[in-house]
mmCIF file of C-alpha atoms and ligand atoms in Angstrom:
data_model
loop_
_atom_site.group_PDB
_atom_site.id
_atom_site.type_symbol
_atom_site.label_atom_id
_atom_site.label_comp_id
_atom_site.label_asym_id
_atom_site.label_seq_id
_atom_site.Cartn_x
_atom_site.Cartn_y
_atom_site.Cartn_z
ATOM 1 C CA MET A 22 6.300 -36.471 -56.265
ATOM 2 C CA ILE A 23 8.260 -33.238 -56.082
ATOM 3 C CA ILE A 24 5.981 -30.222 -56.435
ATOM 4 C CA GLY A 25 8.235 -27.297 -57.329
ATOM 5 C CA GLY A 26 10.791 -29.639 -58.892
ATOM 6 C CA THR A 27 11.567 -27.581 -61.987
ATOM 7 C CA SER A 28 14.272 -25.346 -60.507
ATOM 8 C CA GLY A 29 16.699 -24.788 -57.623
ATOM 9 C CA ILE A 30 16.152 -26.936 -54.525
ATOM 10 C CA GLY A 31 13.382 -29.062 -56.072
ATOM 11 C CA GLU A 32 15.426 -29.740 -59.192
ATOM 12 C CA ALA A 33 18.441 -30.794 -57.108
ATOM 13 C CA THR A 34 16.139 -33.063 -55.088
ATOM 14 C CA ALA A 35 14.672 -34.645 -58.225
ATOM 15 C CA ARG A 36 18.159 -35.363 -59.548
ATOM 16 C CA LEU A 37 19.381 -36.760 -56.214
ATOM 17 C CA PHE A 38 16.298 -38.925 -55.664
ATOM 18 C CA LYS A 39 16.692 -40.274 -59.178
ATOM 19 C CA THR A 40 20.359 -41.116 -58.550
ATOM 20 C CA GLU A 41 19.274 -42.971 -55.411
ATOM 21 C CA GLY A 42 16.892 -45.099 -57.457
ATOM 22 C CA SER A 43 13.569 -43.348 -56.858
ATOM 23 C CA LYS A 44 10.846 -43.056 -59.454
ATOM 24 C CA VAL A 45 10.330 -39.323 -59.630
ATOM 25 C CA VAL A 46 7.447 -37.174 -60.814
ATOM 26 C CA ILE A 47 8.418 -33.527 -61.167
ATOM 27 C CA GLY A 48 5.678 -30.928 -60.729
ATOM 28 C CA GLY A 49 5.643 -27.248 -61.648
ATOM 29 C CA ARG A 50 4.304 -24.732 -64.167
ATOM 30 C CA ASN A 51 7.335 -24.483 -66.440
ATOM 31 C CA ASP A 52 6.657 -27.300 -68.922
ATOM 32 C CA THR A 53 9.893 -26.758 -70.859
ATOM 33 C CA ARG A 54 12.170 -26.942 -67.836
ATOM 34 C CA GLY A 55 10.183 -29.725 -66.193
ATOM 35 C CA THR A 56 10.261 -31.906 -69.292
ATOM 36 C CA LYS A 57 13.981 -31.239 -69.781
ATOM 37 C CA ILE A 58 14.863 -32.187 -66.180
ATOM 38 C CA ALA A 59 12.706 -35.317 -66.343
ATOM 39 C CA LYS A 60 14.450 -36.317 -69.582
ATOM 40 C CA GLU A 61 17.878 -35.712 -68.049
ATOM 41 C CA CYS A 62 16.894 -37.757 -64.993
ATOM 42 C CA GLY A 63 16.105 -40.574 -67.407
ATOM 43 C CA GLY A 64 14.365 -43.850 -66.629
ATOM 44 C CA GLU A 65 10.822 -43.477 -65.449
ATOM 45 C CA ALA A 66 11.083 -39.835 -64.383
ATOM 46 C CA SER A 67 8.286 -37.669 -65.695
ATOM 47 C CA PHE A 68 6.917 -34.148 -65.544
ATOM 48 C CA PHE A 69 3.382 -33.171 -64.591
ATOM 49 C CA HIS A 70 2.128 -29.611 -65.031
ATOM 50 C CA VAL A 71 0.815 -28.208 -61.748
ATOM 51 C CA ASP A 72 0.070 -24.752 -60.432
ATOM 52 C CA VAL A 73 -0.295 -25.067 -56.649
ATOM 53 C CA VAL A 74 -2.736 -22.177 -56.571
ATOM 54 C CA LYS A 75 -5.298 -24.499 -58.194
ATOM 55 C CA GLU A 76 -6.447 -27.367 -56.005
ATOM 56 C CA ALA A 77 -7.694 -29.395 -58.979
ATOM 57 C CA GLU A 78 -4.174 -29.348 -60.464
ATOM 58 C CA VAL A 79 -2.553 -30.490 -57.220
ATOM 59 C CA GLU A 80 -5.170 -33.226 -56.919
ATOM 60 C CA ALA A 81 -4.520 -34.297 -60.533
ATOM 61 C CA ALA A 82 -0.737 -34.348 -59.970
ATOM 62 C CA VAL A 83 -1.077 -36.598 -56.931
ATOM 63 C CA ASN A 84 -3.550 -38.844 -58.778
ATOM 64 C CA PHE A 85 -1.214 -39.054 -61.777
ATOM 65 C CA THR A 86 1.623 -40.246 -59.513
ATOM 66 C CA LYS A 87 -0.593 -42.771 -57.714
ATOM 67 C CA ASP A 88 -1.996 -44.140 -60.976
ATOM 68 C CA LYS A 89 1.458 -44.387 -62.545
ATOM 69 C CA TYR A 90 3.163 -46.250 -59.682
ATOM 70 C CA GLY A 91 0.294 -47.725 -57.658
ATOM 71 C CA LYS A 92 1.463 -45.883 -54.511
ATOM 72 C CA ILE A 93 3.232 -42.729 -53.409
ATOM 73 C CA ASP A 94 6.116 -42.942 -50.948
ATOM 74 C CA CYS A 95 6.861 -39.239 -50.702
ATOM 75 C CA VAL A 96 5.311 -35.907 -51.625
ATOM 76 C CA PHE A 97 7.664 -32.933 -51.361
ATOM 77 C CA ASN A 98 5.705 -29.649 -51.210
ATOM 78 C CA ASN A 99 8.484 -27.331 -52.267
ATOM 79 C CA ALA A 100 6.903 -24.759 -54.609
ATOM 80 C CA GLY A 101 7.599 -21.189 -53.644
ATOM 81 C CA TYR A 102 8.583 -17.681 -54.636
ATOM 82 C CA GLY A 103 9.555 -14.429 -52.945
ATOM 83 C CA GLY A 104 6.010 -13.104 -52.648
ATOM 84 C CA ILE A 105 4.794 -9.596 -51.948
ATOM 85 C CA ARG A 106 7.136 -7.184 -50.192
ATOM 86 C CA GLY A 107 6.516 -3.997 -48.285
ATOM 87 C CA ASN A 108 5.742 -2.643 -44.857
ATOM 88 C CA VAL A 109 2.811 -4.015 -42.911
ATOM 89 C CA ASP A 110 0.769 -0.841 -43.411
ATOM 90 C CA SER A 111 1.206 -0.809 -47.182
ATOM 91 C CA ILE A 112 0.850 -4.422 -48.371
ATOM 92 C CA PRO A 113 -2.052 -4.623 -50.853
ATOM 93 C CA SER A 114 -4.549 -7.382 -50.184
ATOM 94 C CA ASP A 115 -4.313 -8.841 -53.711
ATOM 95 C CA GLY A 116 -0.525 -9.269 -53.278
ATOM 96 C CA PHE A 117 -1.108 -10.747 -49.837
ATOM 97 C CA ASP A 118 -3.666 -13.221 -51.214
ATOM 98 C CA LYS A 119 -1.422 -14.254 -54.115
ATOM 99 C CA THR A 120 1.514 -14.910 -51.800
ATOM 100 C CA VAL A 121 -0.535 -16.889 -49.312
ATOM 101 C CA ALA A 122 -2.092 -18.857 -52.185
ATOM 102 C CA VAL A 123 1.300 -20.166 -53.280
ATOM 103 C CA LEU A 124 3.287 -20.317 -50.055
ATOM 104 C CA TYR A 125 0.653 -21.564 -47.644
ATOM 105 C CA ARG A 126 -2.526 -22.681 -49.395
ATOM 106 C CA GLY A 127 -0.470 -24.489 -52.060
ATOM 107 C CA VAL A 128 1.335 -26.475 -49.379
ATOM 108 C CA PHE A 129 -1.981 -27.212 -47.690
ATOM 109 C CA TYR A 130 -3.346 -28.650 -50.962
ATOM 110 C CA GLY A 131 -0.221 -30.793 -51.312
ATOM 111 C CA VAL A 132 -0.553 -32.134 -47.771
ATOM 112 C CA LYS A 133 -4.304 -32.664 -48.193
ATOM 113 C CA HIS A 134 -4.067 -34.735 -51.359
ATOM 114 C CA ALA A 135 -0.965 -36.639 -50.275
ATOM 115 C CA ALA A 136 -2.778 -37.510 -47.031
ATOM 116 C CA ARG A 137 -5.802 -38.766 -48.976
ATOM 117 C CA VAL A 138 -3.663 -41.332 -50.817
ATOM 118 C CA MET A 139 -1.230 -42.151 -48.015
ATOM 119 C CA LYS A 140 -3.921 -42.752 -45.376
ATOM 120 C CA GLU A 141 -5.436 -45.375 -47.630
ATOM 121 C CA GLN A 142 -2.118 -47.080 -48.347
ATOM 122 C CA LYS A 143 -1.150 -46.776 -44.644
ATOM 123 C CA SER A 144 2.311 -45.444 -45.437
ATOM 124 C CA GLY A 145 4.071 -42.437 -46.813
ATOM 125 C CA CYS A 146 5.988 -39.363 -46.003
ATOM 126 C CA ILE A 147 5.223 -35.730 -46.684
ATOM 127 C CA ILE A 148 7.929 -33.083 -46.680
ATOM 128 C CA ASN A 149 7.169 -29.366 -46.744
ATOM 129 C CA THR A 150 9.604 -26.573 -47.440
ATOM 130 C CA GLY A 151 9.662 -23.925 -44.736
ATOM 131 C CA SER A 152 12.487 -21.434 -44.260
ATOM 132 C CA VAL A 153 14.714 -19.859 -41.638
ATOM 133 C CA ALA A 154 12.335 -16.939 -42.238
ATOM 134 C CA GLY A 155 9.635 -19.004 -40.533
ATOM 135 C CA VAL A 156 11.898 -19.808 -37.588
ATOM 136 C CA SER A 157 12.914 -16.248 -36.702
ATOM 137 C CA ALA A 158 11.888 -12.775 -37.752
ATOM 138 C CA GLY A 159 14.114 -10.722 -39.990
ATOM 139 C CA TYR A 160 15.256 -13.127 -42.698
ATOM 140 C CA SER A 161 12.703 -12.228 -45.340
ATOM 141 C CA SER A 162 9.602 -10.143 -45.965
ATOM 142 C CA LEU A 163 6.565 -10.143 -43.691
ATOM 143 C CA VAL A 164 4.084 -12.222 -45.710
ATOM 144 C CA TYR A 165 6.704 -14.732 -46.912
ATOM 145 C CA SER A 166 7.996 -15.230 -43.357
ATOM 146 C CA SER A 167 4.501 -15.580 -41.891
ATOM 147 C CA CYS A 168 3.557 -18.182 -44.513
ATOM 148 C CA LYS A 169 6.699 -20.190 -43.768
ATOM 149 C CA ALA A 170 5.909 -20.138 -40.036
ATOM 150 C CA ALA A 171 2.406 -21.324 -40.910
ATOM 151 C CA VAL A 172 3.874 -24.167 -42.994
ATOM 152 C CA MET A 173 5.867 -25.295 -39.970
ATOM 153 C CA HIS A 174 2.703 -25.440 -37.872
ATOM 154 C CA LEU A 175 0.710 -27.104 -40.631
ATOM 155 C CA THR A 176 3.457 -29.737 -40.573
ATOM 156 C CA ARG A 177 2.969 -30.330 -36.828
ATOM 157 C CA MET A 178 -0.829 -30.412 -37.043
ATOM 158 C CA ALA A 179 -0.893 -32.788 -40.013
ATOM 159 C CA ALA A 180 1.786 -34.984 -38.417
ATOM 160 C CA ILE A 181 -0.176 -35.492 -35.203
ATOM 161 C CA GLU A 182 -3.299 -36.364 -37.192
ATOM 162 C CA LEU A 183 -1.668 -38.693 -39.705
ATOM 163 C CA ALA A 184 0.662 -40.575 -37.345
ATOM 164 C CA GLU A 185 -1.935 -43.277 -36.609
ATOM 165 C CA HIS A 186 -2.032 -43.987 -40.347
ATOM 166 C CA ASN A 187 1.758 -44.472 -40.488
ATOM 167 C CA VAL A 188 2.159 -41.272 -42.468
ATOM 168 C CA ARG A 189 4.965 -38.923 -41.460
ATOM 169 C CA VAL A 190 5.037 -35.180 -42.094
ATOM 170 C CA ASN A 191 8.196 -33.106 -41.708
ATOM 171 C CA CYS A 192 9.486 -29.760 -42.838
ATOM 172 C CA ILE A 193 12.870 -28.485 -44.026
ATOM 173 C CA CYS A 194 13.871 -24.914 -43.286
ATOM 174 C CA PRO A 195 16.656 -23.881 -45.646
ATOM 175 C CA GLY A 196 18.989 -20.981 -44.996
ATOM 176 C CA ALA A 197 20.452 -18.936 -47.847
ATOM 177 C CA ILE A 198 20.675 -21.117 -50.954
ATOM 178 C CA PRO A 199 21.604 -19.516 -54.278
ATOM 179 C CA THR A 200 18.746 -20.327 -56.647
ATOM 180 C CA PRO A 201 16.592 -18.468 -59.186
ATOM 181 C CA ILE A 202 14.239 -17.430 -56.353
ATOM 182 C CA PHE A 203 16.518 -14.428 -55.826
ATOM 183 C CA GLN A 204 15.887 -13.335 -59.426
ATOM 184 C CA GLY A 205 12.120 -13.749 -59.544
ATOM 185 C CA GLY A 206 12.395 -17.402 -60.605
ATOM 186 C CA VAL A 207 14.514 -16.580 -63.654
ATOM 187 C CA GLU A 208 17.511 -18.860 -64.150
ATOM 188 C CA LEU A 209 20.793 -17.329 -62.918
ATOM 189 C CA SER A 210 23.718 -16.847 -65.287
ATOM 190 C CA ASP A 211 26.903 -18.681 -64.264
ATOM 191 C CA ALA A 212 28.499 -15.356 -63.337
ATOM 192 C CA LYS A 213 25.558 -14.332 -61.132
ATOM 193 C CA LEU A 214 25.443 -17.724 -59.498
ATOM 194 C CA GLU A 215 29.132 -17.525 -58.606
ATOM 195 C CA ALA A 216 28.738 -13.967 -57.286
ATOM 196 C CA LEU A 217 25.770 -15.054 -55.157
ATOM 197 C CA LYS A 218 27.699 -18.048 -53.796
ATOM 198 C CA LYS A 219 30.547 -15.727 -52.835
ATOM 199 C CA LEU A 220 28.188 -13.404 -50.995
ATOM 200 C CA PHE A 221 26.377 -16.283 -49.306
ATOM 201 C CA SER A 222 29.627 -17.819 -48.091
ATOM 202 C CA GLY A 223 29.796 -15.032 -45.512
ATOM 203 C CA ALA A 224 26.118 -15.124 -44.565
ATOM 204 C CA GLN A 225 26.341 -17.725 -41.788
ATOM 205 C CA PRO A 226 28.842 -19.291 -39.340
ATOM 206 C CA LEU A 227 29.793 -22.076 -41.774
ATOM 207 C CA ARG A 228 31.935 -20.163 -44.227
ATOM 208 C CA ARG A 229 30.657 -21.591 -47.479
ATOM 209 C CA SER A 230 27.563 -21.009 -49.482
ATOM 210 C CA GLY A 231 24.667 -23.371 -48.978
ATOM 211 C CA LEU A 232 23.788 -25.336 -52.101
ATOM 212 C CA PRO A 233 20.511 -26.801 -53.384
ATOM 213 C CA VAL A 234 21.973 -30.273 -52.868
ATOM 214 C CA ASP A 235 22.383 -29.564 -49.128
ATOM 215 C CA ILE A 236 18.609 -29.309 -48.897
ATOM 216 C CA ALA A 237 18.122 -32.249 -51.260
ATOM 217 C CA ASN A 238 20.263 -34.384 -48.921
ATOM 218 C CA ALA A 239 18.011 -33.486 -45.986
ATOM 219 C CA ALA A 240 14.938 -34.328 -48.077
ATOM 220 C CA LEU A 241 16.473 -37.661 -49.034
ATOM 221 C CA TRP A 242 17.000 -38.547 -45.389
ATOM 222 C CA LEU A 243 13.493 -37.431 -44.398
ATOM 223 C CA ALA A 244 12.037 -39.507 -47.237
ATOM 224 C CA SER A 245 14.022 -42.590 -46.222
ATOM 225 C CA ASP A 246 13.359 -45.275 -43.606
ATOM 226 C CA GLU A 247 16.375 -43.951 -41.666
ATOM 227 C CA SER A 248 14.122 -41.151 -40.364
ATOM 228 C CA SER A 249 11.135 -43.444 -39.744
ATOM 229 C CA PHE A 250 10.729 -42.403 -36.078
ATOM 230 C CA MET A 251 10.616 -38.723 -36.888
ATOM 231 C CA THR A 252 7.483 -36.738 -37.582
ATOM 232 C CA GLY A 253 6.174 -33.204 -37.141
ATOM 233 C CA GLN A 254 9.656 -31.707 -37.088
ATOM 234 C CA SER A 255 11.190 -28.760 -38.855
ATOM 235 C CA VAL A 256 14.787 -29.444 -39.747
ATOM 236 C CA VAL A 257 16.862 -26.290 -40.098
ATOM 237 C CA VAL A 258 19.576 -26.613 -42.749
ATOM 238 C CA ASP A 259 21.243 -23.212 -42.694
ATOM 239 C CA GLY A 260 24.968 -23.488 -41.983
ATOM 240 C CA GLY A 261 24.246 -22.059 -38.530
ATOM 241 C CA LEU A 262 22.525 -18.889 -39.778
ATOM 242 C CA THR A 263 19.808 -18.972 -37.107
ATOM 243 C CA LEU A 264 22.352 -19.467 -34.306
ATOM 244 C CA GLY A 265 22.906 -15.733 -34.189
ATOM 245 C CA ARG A 266 26.195 -13.863 -34.018
ATOM 246 C CA ARG A 267 29.384 -14.834 -32.234
ATOM 247 C CA TRP A 268 29.429 -13.537 -28.667
ATOM 248 C CA GLU A 269 32.463 -11.364 -29.466
ATOM 249 C CA GLU A 270 30.270 -9.327 -31.807
ATOM 250 C CA TYR A 271 27.748 -8.690 -29.029
ATOM 251 C CA ASN A 272 30.629 -8.128 -26.649
ATOM 252 C CA ASP A 273 32.009 -5.464 -28.972
ATOM 253 C CA HIS A 274 28.640 -3.768 -28.898
ATOM 254 C CA PHE A 275 28.349 -3.976 -25.099
ATOM 255 C CA GLY A 276 32.008 -2.906 -24.837
ATOM 256 C CA GLN A 277 31.118 0.277 -26.693
ATOM 257 C CA ILE A 278 28.161 0.870 -24.362
ATOM 258 C CA ARG A 279 30.426 0.299 -21.310
ATOM 259 C CA SER A 280 33.025 2.712 -22.695
ATOM 260 C CA LEU A 281 30.353 5.304 -23.328
ATOM 261 C CA LEU A 282 28.980 4.991 -19.792
ATOM 262 C CA GLN A 283 32.454 5.130 -18.221
ATOM 263 C CA SER A 284 33.554 8.175 -20.232
HETATM 264 N N1 NAP B 317 16.759 -20.387 -51.928
HETATM 265 C C1 NAP B 317 16.658 -20.067 -50.656
HETATM 266 O O1 NAP B 317 17.541 -19.368 -50.089
HETATM 267 C C2 NAP B 317 15.491 -20.551 -49.851
HETATM 268 C C3 NAP B 317 15.534 -20.370 -48.457
HETATM 269 C C4 NAP B 317 14.465 -20.802 -47.703
HETATM 270 C C5 NAP B 317 13.382 -21.416 -48.300
HETATM 271 N N2 NAP B 317 13.348 -21.569 -49.659
HETATM 272 C C6 NAP B 317 12.179 -22.231 -50.230
HETATM 273 O O2 NAP B 317 12.610 -23.299 -51.037
HETATM 274 C C7 NAP B 317 11.607 -23.595 -52.017
HETATM 275 C C8 NAP B 317 12.281 -23.736 -53.372
HETATM 276 O O3 NAP B 317 12.819 -22.489 -53.737
HETATM 277 P P1 NAP B 317 14.142 -22.311 -54.611
HETATM 278 O O4 NAP B 317 15.059 -21.479 -53.839
HETATM 279 O O5 NAP B 317 14.584 -23.612 -55.125
HETATM 280 O O6 NAP B 317 13.559 -21.369 -55.765
HETATM 281 P P2 NAP B 317 13.370 -21.577 -57.336
HETATM 282 O O7 NAP B 317 14.613 -22.083 -57.927
HETATM 283 O O8 NAP B 317 12.813 -20.301 -57.842
HETATM 284 O O9 NAP B 317 12.280 -22.740 -57.417
HETATM 285 C C9 NAP B 317 10.945 -22.512 -57.079
HETATM 286 C C10 NAP B 317 10.126 -23.717 -57.516
HETATM 287 O O10 NAP B 317 8.765 -23.480 -57.119
HETATM 288 C C11 NAP B 317 7.938 -23.685 -58.265
HETATM 289 N N3 NAP B 317 6.747 -22.833 -58.183
HETATM 290 C C12 NAP B 317 6.654 -21.525 -57.917
HETATM 291 N N4 NAP B 317 5.379 -21.120 -57.955
HETATM 292 C C13 NAP B 317 4.635 -22.220 -58.258
HETATM 293 C C14 NAP B 317 3.257 -22.465 -58.445
HETATM 294 N N5 NAP B 317 2.324 -21.490 -58.338
HETATM 295 N N6 NAP B 317 2.850 -23.712 -58.727
HETATM 296 C C15 NAP B 317 3.748 -24.717 -58.841
HETATM 297 N N7 NAP B 317 5.075 -24.551 -58.685
HETATM 298 C C16 NAP B 317 5.506 -23.313 -58.404
HETATM 299 C C17 NAP B 317 8.802 -23.335 -59.453
HETATM 300 O O11 NAP B 317 8.321 -24.036 -60.594
HETATM 301 P P3 NAP B 317 7.611 -23.363 -61.863
HETATM 302 O O12 NAP B 317 8.254 -22.052 -62.129
HETATM 303 O O13 NAP B 317 7.835 -24.409 -62.923
HETATM 304 O O14 NAP B 317 6.184 -23.256 -61.497
HETATM 305 C C18 NAP B 317 10.141 -23.923 -59.013
HETATM 306 O O15 NAP B 317 10.199 -25.305 -59.305
HETATM 307 C C19 NAP B 317 10.584 -22.466 -51.906
HETATM 308 O O16 NAP B 317 9.488 -22.908 -51.157
HETATM 309 C C20 NAP B 317 11.331 -21.380 -51.157
HETATM 310 O O17 NAP B 317 10.471 -20.523 -50.472
HETATM 311 C C21 NAP B 317 14.379 -21.153 -50.436
#
């Protein structure tokens, strides 16, 4: 079950999982896109309408998947958007609440209802989408970044609790990945996508743009038995973005300070 599977990273994950032989249920609010992707995935792939802000819809999506296949191997809590922006002293509380509802509470609902089913079946794996913005300050806005940090800790807390039931919980923290999230969820034109990729190719030490499939590959591994001894972890997939700058860049800066002091 991929919640937030109708676009970007989730869509790439749905397509990859399908190629690898998984039976995929795609969740999201955009019925047209979700149905189209499910159709293109072919086979038993299906779409289920879910808004993560509403617990009853998340519960229904998980139940739909369980009823359809008898069990759920993986729930990927990937829904997200840019959220409210602004300085800490000016963020309105309704914007704050709306952002937290999607980026944190929505993930909580996904973990909660996946856990309900997986505890009973004594197996399963939950994957949450965090962000480099949750790892370090300065990569995105305040509320978004705080929610992503909270998702990472939710992952650890749920993992420690669910381990005795043979249920694993991990998190993926993507770096800069060109997707519609940068345009308010609206699909990017080919020209915009290429321009974004070009910009992103210089955003981190690895000199190419990250791609949705890079995150999908990490999700595939976390969902597989190959990662069966791993739980509670946040895997950073960012081309080295969070490593910081090359020492020469700092050295340049300190060199200027030295020159100033010696002059
Ligand atoms: N792209 C990046 O650089 C980047 C970096 C770090 C982390 N992330 C995270 O990666 C995840 C996927 O983002 P993306 O970049 O792939 O963006 P995207 O292309 O805009 O996809 C966002 C997905 O979330 C779903 N979604 C949003 N609000 C929802 C809601 N209330 N209920 C259910 N589904 C909802 C959307 O589906 P519907 O519109 O159909 O509802 C869509 O499938 C997000 O959690 C994002 O924060 C992205």
